[in-house]
mmCIF file of C-alpha atoms in Angstrom:
data_model
loop_
_atom_site.group_PDB
_atom_site.id
_atom_site.type_symbol
_atom_site.label_atom_id
_atom_site.label_comp_id
_atom_site.label_asym_id
_atom_site.label_seq_id
_atom_site.Cartn_x
_atom_site.Cartn_y
_atom_site.Cartn_z
ATOM 1 C CA GLY A 1 47.122 90.951 107.727
ATOM 2 C CA ALA A 2 49.095 93.902 106.478
ATOM 3 C CA GLY A 3 48.492 97.222 108.150
ATOM 4 C CA VAL A 4 48.598 100.710 106.695
ATOM 5 C CA SER A 5 51.901 101.413 104.999
ATOM 6 C CA GLN A 6 53.465 104.750 104.138
ATOM 7 C CA THR A 7 56.418 105.672 101.984
ATOM 8 C CA PRO A 8 58.923 107.109 102.324
ATOM 9 C CA SER A 9 59.464 106.812 106.061
ATOM 10 C CA ASN A 10 61.665 109.907 105.981
ATOM 11 C CA LYS A 11 61.904 112.693 103.449
ATOM 12 C CA VAL A 12 64.354 115.582 103.550
ATOM 13 C CA THR A 13 63.836 118.307 100.993
ATOM 14 C CA GLU A 14 64.775 121.898 100.361
ATOM 15 C CA LYS A 15 62.493 124.864 100.699
ATOM 16 C CA GLY A 16 60.539 125.414 97.497
ATOM 17 C CA LYS A 17 60.660 121.810 96.294
ATOM 18 C CA TYR A 18 57.711 119.534 95.520
ATOM 19 C CA VAL A 19 57.118 116.324 97.505
ATOM 20 C CA GLU A 20 54.770 113.370 97.299
ATOM 21 C CA LEU A 21 53.897 111.161 100.229
ATOM 22 C CA ARG A 22 52.225 107.816 99.653
ATOM 23 C CA CYS A 23 49.764 105.834 101.733
ATOM 24 C CA ASP A 24 48.617 102.256 101.162
ATOM 25 C CA PRO A 25 45.579 101.521 103.360
ATOM 26 C CA ILE A 26 44.432 98.224 104.776
ATOM 27 C CA SER A 27 42.857 96.137 102.030
ATOM 28 C CA GLY A 28 39.087 96.609 101.922
ATOM 29 C CA HIS A 29 39.076 99.873 103.864
ATOM 30 C CA THR A 30 37.087 102.444 101.929
ATOM 31 C CA ALA A 31 37.849 105.443 104.131
ATOM 32 C CA LEU A 32 41.330 107.004 104.167
ATOM 33 C CA TYR A 33 42.525 109.930 106.264
ATOM 34 C CA TRP A 34 45.580 112.163 106.305
ATOM 35 C CA TYR A 35 46.783 113.855 109.481
ATOM 36 C CA ARG A 36 49.780 116.027 110.282
ATOM 37 C CA GLN A 37 51.577 115.873 113.613
ATOM 38 C CA SER A 38 53.977 118.576 114.726
ATOM 39 C CA LEU A 39 56.364 118.120 117.622
ATOM 40 C CA GLY A 40 54.595 118.081 120.967
ATOM 41 C CA GLN A 41 51.143 118.124 119.413
ATOM 42 C CA GLY A 42 48.493 115.559 118.634
ATOM 43 C CA PRO A 43 47.715 114.655 115.019
ATOM 44 C CA GLU A 44 45.662 117.268 113.172
ATOM 45 C CA PHE A 45 43.162 116.300 110.496
ATOM 46 C CA LEU A 46 43.983 117.298 106.913
ATOM 47 C CA ILE A 47 41.649 115.448 104.539
ATOM 48 C CA TYR A 48 39.656 112.261 104.205
ATOM 49 C CA PHE A 49 38.470 110.157 101.300
ATOM 50 C CA GLN A 50 35.482 107.904 100.976
ATOM 51 C CA GLY A 51 36.369 105.788 97.973
ATOM 52 C CA THR A 52 37.972 107.960 95.301
ATOM 53 C CA GLY A 53 36.466 111.288 96.297
ATOM 54 C CA ALA A 54 37.753 113.732 98.867
ATOM 55 C CA ALA A 55 34.793 113.980 101.219
ATOM 56 C CA ASP A 56 36.297 116.644 103.469
ATOM 57 C CA ASP A 57 39.468 118.615 102.755
ATOM 58 C CA SER A 58 38.799 121.340 105.301
ATOM 59 C CA GLY A 59 42.018 120.600 107.203
ATOM 60 C CA LEU A 60 44.390 121.295 104.323
ATOM 61 C CA PRO A 61 46.305 124.402 105.427
ATOM 62 C CA ASN A 62 46.456 126.092 101.999
ATOM 63 C CA ASP A 63 46.385 125.425 98.264
ATOM 64 C CA ARG A 64 49.953 124.118 98.243
ATOM 65 C CA PHE A 65 48.552 120.893 99.672
ATOM 66 C CA PHE A 66 46.608 118.449 97.552
ATOM 67 C CA ALA A 67 45.738 114.767 97.845
ATOM 68 C CA VAL A 68 44.397 112.173 95.453
ATOM 69 C CA ARG A 69 43.106 108.633 95.622
ATOM 70 C CA PRO A 70 42.379 107.805 91.970
ATOM 71 C CA GLU A 71 41.452 104.144 92.320
ATOM 72 C CA GLY A 72 40.001 104.184 95.797
ATOM 73 C CA SER A 73 42.983 102.479 97.385
ATOM 74 C CA VAL A 74 46.437 104.107 97.468
ATOM 75 C CA SER A 75 46.509 107.819 98.202
ATOM 76 C CA THR A 76 49.166 110.438 97.533
ATOM 77 C CA LEU A 77 49.549 113.673 99.481
ATOM 78 C CA LYS A 78 51.248 116.317 97.368
ATOM 79 C CA ILE A 79 52.912 119.439 98.716
ATOM 80 C CA GLN A 80 54.076 122.149 96.340
ATOM 81 C CA ARG A 81 56.665 124.848 97.071
ATOM 82 C CA THR A 82 57.467 123.357 100.465
ATOM 83 C CA GLU A 83 58.153 125.680 103.378
ATOM 84 C CA ARG A 84 60.078 125.063 106.601
ATOM 85 C CA GLY A 85 56.779 125.171 108.492
ATOM 86 C CA ASP A 86 55.615 122.085 106.580
ATOM 87 C CA SER A 87 58.122 119.984 108.523
ATOM 88 C CA ALA A 88 56.129 117.436 110.514
ATOM 89 C CA VAL A 89 55.127 113.781 110.579
ATOM 90 C CA TYR A 90 52.387 113.053 108.063
ATOM 91 C CA LEU A 91 50.178 110.194 109.212
ATOM 92 C CA CYS A 92 47.746 108.202 107.148
ATOM 93 C CA ALA A 93 44.904 106.147 108.619
ATOM 94 C CA SER A 94 42.187 103.949 107.182
ATOM 95 C CA SER A 95 38.883 102.547 108.397
ATOM 96 C CA LEU A 96 36.303 100.168 106.983
ATOM 97 C CA SER A 97 34.027 103.080 106.189
ATOM 98 C CA VAL A 98 33.510 106.648 107.298
ATOM 99 C CA SER A 99 30.799 105.553 109.668
ATOM 100 C CA THR A 100 33.207 103.140 111.355
ATOM 101 C CA ASP A 101 35.086 105.194 113.877
ATOM 102 C CA THR A 102 38.050 102.847 114.474
ATOM 103 C CA GLN A 103 40.933 104.170 112.419
ATOM 104 C CA TYR A 104 44.224 102.333 111.967
ATOM 105 C CA PHE A 105 47.327 104.421 111.519
ATOM 106 C CA GLY A 106 50.374 103.911 109.364
ATOM 107 C CA PRO A 107 53.900 104.580 110.686
ATOM 108 C CA GLY A 108 53.985 108.046 109.152
ATOM 109 C CA THR A 109 56.354 109.970 106.898
ATOM 110 C CA ARG A 110 58.701 112.358 108.670
ATOM 111 C CA LEU A 111 59.114 115.373 106.395
ATOM 112 C CA THR A 112 61.952 117.811 106.988
ATOM 113 C CA VAL A 113 62.138 120.960 104.907
ATOM 114 C CA LEU A 114 65.539 122.630 105.078
ATOM 115 C CA ARG B 1 40.210 127.148 122.883
ATOM 116 C CA LYS B 2 41.197 123.712 121.560
ATOM 117 C CA GLU B 3 38.452 121.171 120.959
ATOM 118 C CA VAL B 4 40.182 118.548 123.086
ATOM 119 C CA GLU B 5 42.359 119.629 126.004
ATOM 120 C CA GLN B 6 44.736 117.569 128.079
ATOM 121 C CA ASP B 7 47.366 118.237 130.699
ATOM 122 C CA PRO B 8 50.637 117.773 128.769
ATOM 123 C CA GLY B 9 52.538 116.429 131.793
ATOM 124 C CA PRO B 10 55.008 114.896 132.005
ATOM 125 C CA PHE B 11 53.817 112.607 134.739
ATOM 126 C CA ASN B 12 56.847 110.953 136.334
ATOM 127 C CA VAL B 13 55.781 108.022 138.499
ATOM 128 C CA PRO B 14 57.497 105.001 140.064
ATOM 129 C CA GLU B 15 56.673 101.487 139.001
ATOM 130 C CA GLY B 16 53.553 100.233 140.732
ATOM 131 C CA ALA B 17 51.974 103.652 141.083
ATOM 132 C CA THR B 18 48.441 104.550 140.049
ATOM 133 C CA VAL B 19 48.166 107.494 137.703
ATOM 134 C CA ALA B 20 45.142 109.297 136.274
ATOM 135 C CA PHE B 21 44.849 111.435 133.146
ATOM 136 C CA ASN B 22 42.018 113.815 132.407
ATOM 137 C CA CYS B 23 40.703 115.346 129.244
ATOM 138 C CA THR B 24 37.915 117.763 128.348
ATOM 139 C CA TYR B 25 36.203 118.279 125.002
ATOM 140 C CA SER B 26 34.182 121.215 123.764
ATOM 141 C CA ASN B 27 31.820 119.757 121.151
ATOM 142 C CA SER B 28 28.760 118.397 122.939
ATOM 143 C CA ALA B 29 27.711 116.607 119.733
ATOM 144 C CA SER B 30 30.779 114.343 119.844
ATOM 145 C CA GLN B 31 29.790 110.732 119.541
ATOM 146 C CA SER B 32 32.688 108.453 120.350
ATOM 147 C CA PHE B 33 35.678 108.746 122.608
ATOM 148 C CA PHE B 34 39.015 106.986 122.772
ATOM 149 C CA TRP B 35 42.397 106.843 124.372
ATOM 150 C CA TYR B 36 45.296 106.236 122.005
ATOM 151 C CA ARG B 37 48.835 105.455 123.034
ATOM 152 C CA GLN B 38 51.810 106.822 121.110
ATOM 153 C CA ASP B 39 55.382 105.694 121.668
ATOM 154 C CA CYS B 40 58.255 107.951 120.729
ATOM 155 C CA ARG B 41 58.543 108.299 116.938
ATOM 156 C CA LYS B 42 55.756 105.781 116.367
ATOM 157 C CA GLU B 43 52.187 106.042 115.150
ATOM 158 C CA PRO B 44 49.219 106.335 117.535
ATOM 159 C CA LYS B 45 47.621 103.031 118.482
ATOM 160 C CA LEU B 46 44.171 102.547 119.919
ATOM 161 C CA LEU B 47 44.369 101.775 123.635
ATOM 162 C CA MET B 48 40.681 101.643 124.419
ATOM 163 C CA SER B 49 37.295 103.110 123.686
ATOM 164 C CA VAL B 50 35.540 105.105 126.392
ATOM 165 C CA TYR B 51 31.908 104.581 127.401
ATOM 166 C CA SER B 52 29.601 106.402 129.801
ATOM 167 C CA SER B 53 29.241 103.269 131.855
ATOM 168 C CA GLY B 54 33.002 103.099 132.283
ATOM 169 C CA ASN B 55 35.129 100.316 130.926
ATOM 170 C CA GLU B 56 38.109 98.407 132.129
ATOM 171 C CA ASP B 57 40.851 96.534 130.311
ATOM 172 C CA GLY B 58 43.258 94.920 132.723
ATOM 173 C CA ARG B 59 45.088 97.691 134.563
ATOM 174 C CA PHE B 60 43.403 100.418 132.510
ATOM 175 C CA THR B 61 40.051 102.023 133.306
ATOM 176 C CA ALA B 62 38.400 104.679 131.165
ATOM 177 C CA GLN B 63 35.433 106.839 132.071
ATOM 178 C CA LEU B 64 33.269 109.325 130.220
ATOM 179 C CA ASN B 65 31.119 112.048 131.767
ATOM 180 C CA ARG B 66 28.962 113.481 128.993
ATOM 181 C CA ALA B 67 27.356 116.126 131.202
ATOM 182 C CA SER B 68 30.748 117.575 132.112
ATOM 183 C CA GLN B 69 32.330 116.698 128.730
ATOM 184 C CA TYR B 70 35.143 115.026 130.574
ATOM 185 C CA ILE B 71 37.102 111.837 129.885
ATOM 186 C CA SER B 72 39.520 110.058 132.179
ATOM 187 C CA LEU B 73 42.046 107.236 132.050
ATOM 188 C CA LEU B 74 43.315 105.448 135.134
ATOM 189 C CA ILE B 75 46.375 103.221 135.022
ATOM 190 C CA ARG B 76 46.964 100.969 138.015
ATOM 191 C CA ASP B 77 50.201 99.214 138.946
ATOM 192 C CA SER B 78 52.248 101.169 136.383
ATOM 193 C CA LYS B 79 54.886 99.290 134.415
ATOM 194 C CA LEU B 80 58.025 100.653 132.780
ATOM 195 C CA SER B 81 56.445 99.688 129.467
ATOM 196 C CA ASP B 82 53.549 102.078 130.102
ATOM 197 C CA SER B 83 55.904 105.004 129.422
ATOM 198 C CA ALA B 84 54.413 106.747 126.387
ATOM 199 C CA THR B 85 52.206 109.658 125.375
ATOM 200 C CA TYR B 86 48.484 109.130 125.904
ATOM 201 C CA LEU B 87 46.211 110.902 123.455
ATOM 202 C CA CYS B 88 42.606 111.736 124.251
ATOM 203 C CA VAL B 89 40.556 111.454 121.063
ATOM 204 C CA VAL B 90 37.021 112.432 120.132
ATOM 205 C CA PHE B 91 35.146 111.266 117.036
ATOM 206 C CA SER B 92 32.623 113.642 115.601
ATOM 207 C CA GLY B 93 30.217 111.633 113.478
ATOM 208 C CA GLY B 94 28.910 114.725 111.771
ATOM 209 C CA TYR B 95 32.383 115.497 110.487
ATOM 210 C CA ASN B 96 33.689 111.931 110.244
ATOM 211 C CA LYS B 97 37.037 112.714 111.742
ATOM 212 C CA LEU B 98 39.063 112.162 114.866
ATOM 213 C CA ILE B 99 40.014 115.175 116.951
ATOM 214 C CA PHE B 100 43.133 114.622 119.050
ATOM 215 C CA GLY B 101 44.313 116.268 122.201
ATOM 216 C CA ALA B 102 47.983 117.240 122.384
ATOM 217 C CA GLY B 103 48.705 114.214 124.570
ATOM 218 C CA THR B 104 49.880 113.585 128.100
ATOM 219 C CA ARG B 105 53.372 112.211 128.572
ATOM 220 C CA LEU B 106 53.892 109.448 131.112
ATOM 221 C CA ALA B 107 57.329 108.345 132.315
ATOM 222 C CA VAL B 108 57.428 105.343 134.644
ATOM 223 C CA HIS B 109 60.753 104.887 136.449
ATOM 224 C CA PRO B 110 62.167 101.961 138.442
#
């Protein structure tokens, strides 16, 4: 079946602009996670959803970052007033439920802030 | 100190070699442990889970030592296609999230 998909695959923006990154999880997966991966580092947790609610957003670096999952499926990560330090690969993953530890990753969105 | 620590490498080995990666984690309450593989500019993919009893999948053997909070991955008879970054990953059930190490880079050459 279809895996986790993310759009766009690449996004180049200018400092100060607003961006939205989209994640479409595997059908039937109730848990959805966002991670950020900088060059030479492993993915770092940002936020996860169980259904429509953000169960843990402790990894969001500051209030410029926000994520939603209004219908419990597709999620959007929103970054306001982008900064050069936001440049990274943003990875989305989904799992059957939060108690199921196997997470499946999407291909990521490579964000470059100029 | 990072929650999951790995030697970043790179490990440069010839085809056919045996190579071992190590990883330590700091949270003794961690519940599940994994090795993920990540190819250049690709997403991480689950390689194998790690159990205290040790587990093997073909040329790959993973081991967990809970007392020492130490995880290992052994690759035998290395292939060119094994070249990738290997990520040590810990799942904390209390927090419902994966914690990744920075990864160890492996380059297998002819």
